[in-house]
Coordinates of N, CA and C and ligand atoms in Angstrom, one line a residue:
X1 N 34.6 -1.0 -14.1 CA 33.7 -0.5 -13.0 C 33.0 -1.7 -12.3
X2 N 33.3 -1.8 -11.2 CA 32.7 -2.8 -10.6 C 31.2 -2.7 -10.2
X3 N 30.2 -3.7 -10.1 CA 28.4 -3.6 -10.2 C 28.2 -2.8 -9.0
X4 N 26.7 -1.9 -9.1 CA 26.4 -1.3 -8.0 C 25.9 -2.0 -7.1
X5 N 25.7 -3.1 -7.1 CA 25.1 -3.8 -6.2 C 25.7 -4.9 -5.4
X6 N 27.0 -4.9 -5.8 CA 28.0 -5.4 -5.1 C 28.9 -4.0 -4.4
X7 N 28.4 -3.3 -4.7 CA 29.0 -2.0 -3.6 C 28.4 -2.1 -2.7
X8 N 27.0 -1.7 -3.2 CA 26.3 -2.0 -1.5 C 26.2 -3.3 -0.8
X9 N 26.6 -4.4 -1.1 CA 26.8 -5.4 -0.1 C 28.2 -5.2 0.3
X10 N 29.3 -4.4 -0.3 CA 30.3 -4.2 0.4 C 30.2 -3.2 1.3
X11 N 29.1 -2.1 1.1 CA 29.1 -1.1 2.3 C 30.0 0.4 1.5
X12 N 30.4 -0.2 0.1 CA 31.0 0.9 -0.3 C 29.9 2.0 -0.7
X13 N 29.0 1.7 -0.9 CA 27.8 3.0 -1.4 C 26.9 2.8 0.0
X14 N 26.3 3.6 0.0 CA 24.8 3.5 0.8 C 23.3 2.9 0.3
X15 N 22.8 2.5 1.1 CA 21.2 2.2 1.0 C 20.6 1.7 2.2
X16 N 19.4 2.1 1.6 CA 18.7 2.1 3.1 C 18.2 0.3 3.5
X17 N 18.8 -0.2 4.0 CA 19.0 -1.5 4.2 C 17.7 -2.2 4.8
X18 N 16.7 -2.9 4.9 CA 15.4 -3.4 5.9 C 15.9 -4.8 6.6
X19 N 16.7 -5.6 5.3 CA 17.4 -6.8 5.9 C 18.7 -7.6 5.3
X20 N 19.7 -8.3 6.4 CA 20.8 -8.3 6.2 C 20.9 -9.4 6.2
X21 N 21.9 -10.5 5.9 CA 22.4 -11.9 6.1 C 23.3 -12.2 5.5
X22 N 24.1 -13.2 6.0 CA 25.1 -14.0 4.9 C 24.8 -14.0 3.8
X23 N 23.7 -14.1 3.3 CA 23.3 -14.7 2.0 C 22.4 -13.3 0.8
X24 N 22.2 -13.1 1.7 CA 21.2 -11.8 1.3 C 21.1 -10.4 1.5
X25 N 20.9 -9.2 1.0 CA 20.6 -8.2 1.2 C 19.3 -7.7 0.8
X26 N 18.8 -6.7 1.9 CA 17.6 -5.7 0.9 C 17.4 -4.5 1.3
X27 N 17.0 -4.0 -0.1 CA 16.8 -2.6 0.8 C 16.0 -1.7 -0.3
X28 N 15.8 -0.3 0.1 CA 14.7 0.1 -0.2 C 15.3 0.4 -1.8
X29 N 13.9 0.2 -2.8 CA 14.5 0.8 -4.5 C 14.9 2.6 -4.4
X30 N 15.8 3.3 -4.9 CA 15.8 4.5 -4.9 C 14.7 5.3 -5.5
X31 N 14.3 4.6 -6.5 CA 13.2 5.4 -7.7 C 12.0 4.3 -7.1
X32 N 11.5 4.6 -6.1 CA 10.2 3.4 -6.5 C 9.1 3.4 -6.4
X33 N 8.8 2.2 -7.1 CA 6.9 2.4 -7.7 C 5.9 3.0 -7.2
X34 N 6.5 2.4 -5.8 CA 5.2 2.7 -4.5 C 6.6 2.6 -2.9
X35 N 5.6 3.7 -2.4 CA 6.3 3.7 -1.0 C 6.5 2.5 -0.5
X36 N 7.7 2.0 -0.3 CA 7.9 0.6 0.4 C 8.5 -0.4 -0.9
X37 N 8.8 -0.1 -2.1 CA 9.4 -0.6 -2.9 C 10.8 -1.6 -2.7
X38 N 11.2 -2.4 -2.8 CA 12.1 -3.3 -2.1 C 12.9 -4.1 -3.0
X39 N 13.7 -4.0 -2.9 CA 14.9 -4.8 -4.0 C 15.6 -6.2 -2.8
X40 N 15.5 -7.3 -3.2 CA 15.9 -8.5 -2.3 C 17.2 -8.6 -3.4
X41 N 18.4 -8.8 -2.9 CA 19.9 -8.9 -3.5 C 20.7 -10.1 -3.6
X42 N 20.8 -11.2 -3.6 CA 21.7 -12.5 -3.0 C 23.2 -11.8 -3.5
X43 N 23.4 -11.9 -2.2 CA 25.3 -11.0 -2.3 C 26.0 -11.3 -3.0
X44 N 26.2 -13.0 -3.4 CA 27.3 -13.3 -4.2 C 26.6 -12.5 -6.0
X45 N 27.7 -12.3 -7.0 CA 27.4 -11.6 -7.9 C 27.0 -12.5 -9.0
X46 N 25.7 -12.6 -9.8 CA 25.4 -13.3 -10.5 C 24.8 -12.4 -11.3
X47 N 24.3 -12.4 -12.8 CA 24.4 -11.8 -13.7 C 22.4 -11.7 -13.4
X48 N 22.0 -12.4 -13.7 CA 20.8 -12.9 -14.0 C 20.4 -14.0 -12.8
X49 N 19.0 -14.4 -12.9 CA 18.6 -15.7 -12.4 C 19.2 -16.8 -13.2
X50 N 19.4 -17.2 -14.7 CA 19.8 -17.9 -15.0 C 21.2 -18.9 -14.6
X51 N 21.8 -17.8 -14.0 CA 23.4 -18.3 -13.6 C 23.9 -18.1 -12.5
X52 N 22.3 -17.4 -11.5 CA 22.8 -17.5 -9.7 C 22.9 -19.0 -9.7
X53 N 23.4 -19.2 -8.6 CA 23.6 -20.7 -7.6 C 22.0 -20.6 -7.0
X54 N 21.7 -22.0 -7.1 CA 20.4 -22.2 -6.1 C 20.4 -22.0 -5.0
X55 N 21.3 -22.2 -4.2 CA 21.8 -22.2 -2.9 C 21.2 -20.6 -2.9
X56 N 22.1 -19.3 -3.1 CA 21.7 -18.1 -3.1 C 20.0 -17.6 -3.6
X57 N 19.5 -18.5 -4.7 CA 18.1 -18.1 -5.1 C 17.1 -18.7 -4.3
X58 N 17.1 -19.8 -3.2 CA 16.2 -20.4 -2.4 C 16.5 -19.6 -1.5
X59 N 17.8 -18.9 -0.5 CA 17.6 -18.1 0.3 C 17.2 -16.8 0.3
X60 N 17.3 -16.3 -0.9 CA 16.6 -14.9 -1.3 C 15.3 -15.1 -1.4
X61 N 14.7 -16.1 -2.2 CA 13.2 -16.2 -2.2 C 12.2 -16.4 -0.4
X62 N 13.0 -16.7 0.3 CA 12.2 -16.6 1.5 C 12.4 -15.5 1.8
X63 N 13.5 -14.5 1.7 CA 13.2 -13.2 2.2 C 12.5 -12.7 1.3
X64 N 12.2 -13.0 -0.3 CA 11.3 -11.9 -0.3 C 9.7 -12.3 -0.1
X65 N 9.7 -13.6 0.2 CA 8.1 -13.9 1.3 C 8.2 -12.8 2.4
X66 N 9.1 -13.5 3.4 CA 8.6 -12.9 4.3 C 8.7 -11.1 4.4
X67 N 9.4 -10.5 3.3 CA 9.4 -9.0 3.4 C 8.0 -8.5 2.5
X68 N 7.8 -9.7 1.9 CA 6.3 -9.1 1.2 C 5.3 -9.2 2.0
X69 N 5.2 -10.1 3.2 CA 4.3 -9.9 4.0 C 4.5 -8.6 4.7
X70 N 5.9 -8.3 5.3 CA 5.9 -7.3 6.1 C 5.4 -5.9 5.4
X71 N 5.6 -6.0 4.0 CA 5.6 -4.6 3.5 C 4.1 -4.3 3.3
X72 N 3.5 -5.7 3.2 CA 1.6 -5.5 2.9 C 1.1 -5.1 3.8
X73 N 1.7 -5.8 5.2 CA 1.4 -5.3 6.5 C 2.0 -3.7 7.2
X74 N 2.8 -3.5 7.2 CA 3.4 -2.4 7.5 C 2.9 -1.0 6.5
X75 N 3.3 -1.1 5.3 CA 2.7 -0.2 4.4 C 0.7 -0.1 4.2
X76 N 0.1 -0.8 4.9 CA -1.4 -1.4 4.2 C -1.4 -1.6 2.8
X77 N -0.8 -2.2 2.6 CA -0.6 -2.5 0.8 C -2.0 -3.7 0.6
X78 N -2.5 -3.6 -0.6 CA -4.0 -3.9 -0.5 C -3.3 -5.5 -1.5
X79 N -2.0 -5.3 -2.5 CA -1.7 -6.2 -3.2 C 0.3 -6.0 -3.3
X80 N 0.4 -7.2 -3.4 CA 1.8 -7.2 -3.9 C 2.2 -7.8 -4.9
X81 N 3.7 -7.3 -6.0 CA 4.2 -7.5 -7.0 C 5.4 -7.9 -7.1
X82 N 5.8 -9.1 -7.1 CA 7.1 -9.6 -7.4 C 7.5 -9.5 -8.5
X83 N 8.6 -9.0 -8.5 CA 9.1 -8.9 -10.3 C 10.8 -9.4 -10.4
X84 N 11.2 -9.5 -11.7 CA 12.2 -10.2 -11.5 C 13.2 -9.6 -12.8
X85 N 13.8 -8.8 -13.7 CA 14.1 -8.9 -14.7 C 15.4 -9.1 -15.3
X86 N 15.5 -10.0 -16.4 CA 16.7 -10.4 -16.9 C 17.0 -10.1 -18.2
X87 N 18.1 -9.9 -18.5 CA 18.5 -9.0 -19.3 C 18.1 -7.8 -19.8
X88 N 18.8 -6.8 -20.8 CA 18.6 -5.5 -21.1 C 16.9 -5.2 -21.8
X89 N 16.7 -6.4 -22.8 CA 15.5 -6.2 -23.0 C 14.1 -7.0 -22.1
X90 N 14.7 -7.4 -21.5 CA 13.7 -7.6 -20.3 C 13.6 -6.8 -19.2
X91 N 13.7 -5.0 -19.9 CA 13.8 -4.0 -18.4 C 15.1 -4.4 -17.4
X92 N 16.0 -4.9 -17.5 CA 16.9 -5.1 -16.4 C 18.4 -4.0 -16.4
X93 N 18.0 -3.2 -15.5 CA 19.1 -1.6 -15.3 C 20.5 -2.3 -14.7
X94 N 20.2 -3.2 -14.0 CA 21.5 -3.2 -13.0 C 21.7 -5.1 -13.0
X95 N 22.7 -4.9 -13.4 CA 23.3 -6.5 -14.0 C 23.5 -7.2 -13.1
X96 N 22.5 -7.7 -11.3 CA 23.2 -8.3 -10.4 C 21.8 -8.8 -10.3
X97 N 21.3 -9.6 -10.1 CA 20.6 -10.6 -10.1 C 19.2 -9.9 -9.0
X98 N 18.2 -9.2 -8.8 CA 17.4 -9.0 -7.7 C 15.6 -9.4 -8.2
X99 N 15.3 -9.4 -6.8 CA 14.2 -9.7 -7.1 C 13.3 -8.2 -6.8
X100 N 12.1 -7.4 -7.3 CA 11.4 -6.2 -6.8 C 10.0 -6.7 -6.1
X101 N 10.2 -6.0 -4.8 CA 9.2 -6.1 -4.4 C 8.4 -5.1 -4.2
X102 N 7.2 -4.5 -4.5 CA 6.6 -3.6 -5.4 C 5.1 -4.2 -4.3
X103 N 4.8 -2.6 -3.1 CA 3.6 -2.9 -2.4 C 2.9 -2.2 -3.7
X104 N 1.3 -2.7 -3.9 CA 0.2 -2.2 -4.6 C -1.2 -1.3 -3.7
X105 N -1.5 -0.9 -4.7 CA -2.6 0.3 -3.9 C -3.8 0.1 -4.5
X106 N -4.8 0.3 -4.2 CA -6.2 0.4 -5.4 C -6.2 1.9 -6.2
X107 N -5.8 2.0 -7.3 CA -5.8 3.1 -8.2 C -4.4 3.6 -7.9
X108 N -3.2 3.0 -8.0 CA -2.1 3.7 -7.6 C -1.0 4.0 -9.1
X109 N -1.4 3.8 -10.0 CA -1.0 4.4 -11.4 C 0.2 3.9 -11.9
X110 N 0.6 2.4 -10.9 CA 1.8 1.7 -11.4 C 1.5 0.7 -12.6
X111 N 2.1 1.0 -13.9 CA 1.6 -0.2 -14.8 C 2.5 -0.7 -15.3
X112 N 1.8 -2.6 -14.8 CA 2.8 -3.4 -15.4 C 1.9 -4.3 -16.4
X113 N 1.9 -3.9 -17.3 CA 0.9 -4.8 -18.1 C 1.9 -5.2 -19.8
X114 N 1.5 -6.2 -20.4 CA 1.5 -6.7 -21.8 C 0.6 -7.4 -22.6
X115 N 0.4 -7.1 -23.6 CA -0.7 -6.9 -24.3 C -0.9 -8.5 -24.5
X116 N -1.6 -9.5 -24.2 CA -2.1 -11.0 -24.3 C -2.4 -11.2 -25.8
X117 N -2.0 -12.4 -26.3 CA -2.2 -13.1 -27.3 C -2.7 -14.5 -27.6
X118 N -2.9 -15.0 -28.2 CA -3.6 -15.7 -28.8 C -2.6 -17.1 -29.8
X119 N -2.6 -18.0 -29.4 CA -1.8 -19.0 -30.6 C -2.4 -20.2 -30.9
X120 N -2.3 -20.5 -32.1 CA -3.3 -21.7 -32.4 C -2.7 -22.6 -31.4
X121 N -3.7 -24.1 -31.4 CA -2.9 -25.3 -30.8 C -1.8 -25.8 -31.1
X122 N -1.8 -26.0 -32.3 CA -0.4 -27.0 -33.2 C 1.0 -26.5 -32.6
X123 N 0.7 -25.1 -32.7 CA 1.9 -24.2 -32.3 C 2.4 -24.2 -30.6
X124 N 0.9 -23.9 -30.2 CA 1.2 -24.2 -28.4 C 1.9 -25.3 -28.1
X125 N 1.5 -26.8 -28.7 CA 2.3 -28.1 -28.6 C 3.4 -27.9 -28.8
X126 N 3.9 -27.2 -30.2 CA 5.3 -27.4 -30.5 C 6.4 -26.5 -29.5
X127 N 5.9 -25.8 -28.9 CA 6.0 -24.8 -27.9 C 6.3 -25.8 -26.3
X128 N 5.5 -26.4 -26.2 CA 4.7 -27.0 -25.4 C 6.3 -28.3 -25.1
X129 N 6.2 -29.0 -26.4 CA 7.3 -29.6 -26.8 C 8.6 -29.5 -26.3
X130 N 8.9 -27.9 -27.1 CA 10.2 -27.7 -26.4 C 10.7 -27.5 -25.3
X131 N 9.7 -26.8 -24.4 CA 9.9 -26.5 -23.3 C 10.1 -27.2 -22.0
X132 N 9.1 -28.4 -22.3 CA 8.9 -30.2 -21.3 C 10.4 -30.2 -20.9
Ligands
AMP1 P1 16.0 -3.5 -12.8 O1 15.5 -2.7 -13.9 O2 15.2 -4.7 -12.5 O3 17.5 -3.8 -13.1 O4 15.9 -2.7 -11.5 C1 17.0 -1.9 -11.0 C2 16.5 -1.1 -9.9 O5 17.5 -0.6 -9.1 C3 15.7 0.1 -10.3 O6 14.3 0.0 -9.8 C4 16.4 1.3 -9.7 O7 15.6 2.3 -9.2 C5 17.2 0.6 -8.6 N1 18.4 1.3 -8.1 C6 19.4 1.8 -8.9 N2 20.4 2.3 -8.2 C7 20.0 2.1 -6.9 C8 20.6 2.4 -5.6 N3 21.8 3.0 -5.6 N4 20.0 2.1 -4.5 C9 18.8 1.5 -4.6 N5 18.1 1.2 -5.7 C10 18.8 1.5 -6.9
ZN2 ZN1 27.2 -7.5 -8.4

């Protein structure tokens, strides 16, 4: 079965489209958090961020600047939420690489939260370490 999200950049399914390009697609989420909810697409099919081409993830990330402005403005969205998720246990439904763009409200009942922790020093370094 081929991804749904290379359908819709082929035009084989529908969606309600806001913006088009060689490089990119977007359009509205079907299920979404908040009115104006927005999925940014880079056409070519990549699994995750880890394994898009840069080329495709620098032109996606300006559209979803400038559609997050449009959507704060257009919607009066008081805040906005970029999200991103990769793999199954990182919330990720649809295996094609997108970014969510998610207008916010004051008291609008969307929660994205995880619970903060705490790690000694030693450990942060070694952390710290690997990651440099
Ligand atoms: P994620 O969990 O990050 O993979 O998000 C996938 C998103 O795709 C969800 O928010 C879905 O609501 C959305 N979605 C699934 N199918 C469609 C579709 N046909 N058109 C628009 N959005 C979709
Ligand atoms: Zn795909």
């Amino acid at each position: 079965m081929e991804c749904l999200f290379c359908k819709i950049v082929k035009k084989e399914i529908p969606a309600r489209v806001v913006y088009n390009d060689d490089h990119t697609i977007a359009f509205l989420d079907i299920n979404p958090a908040n009115p104006g909810h927005i999925l940014v697409v880079p056409k070519k099919h990549h699994e995750t961020v880890m394994d898009a081409d840069n080329e495709s993830l620098e032109k996606a990330i300006v559209v979803v600047k400038e559609l997050s402005k449009k959507v704060k403005e257009e919607m009066k969205a008081e805040g906005v939420n970029v999200l991103q998720n990769n793999g199954k246990f990182a919330g990720q439904l649809v295996p094609h690489v997108h970014f969510h763009i998610i207008p916010r409200f004051q008291d609008d009942m969307v929660i994205i939260s995880y619970k903060r922790s705490q790690i000694e020093d030693a450990k942060m370094e070694e952390i710290r370490k690997k990651l440099e």
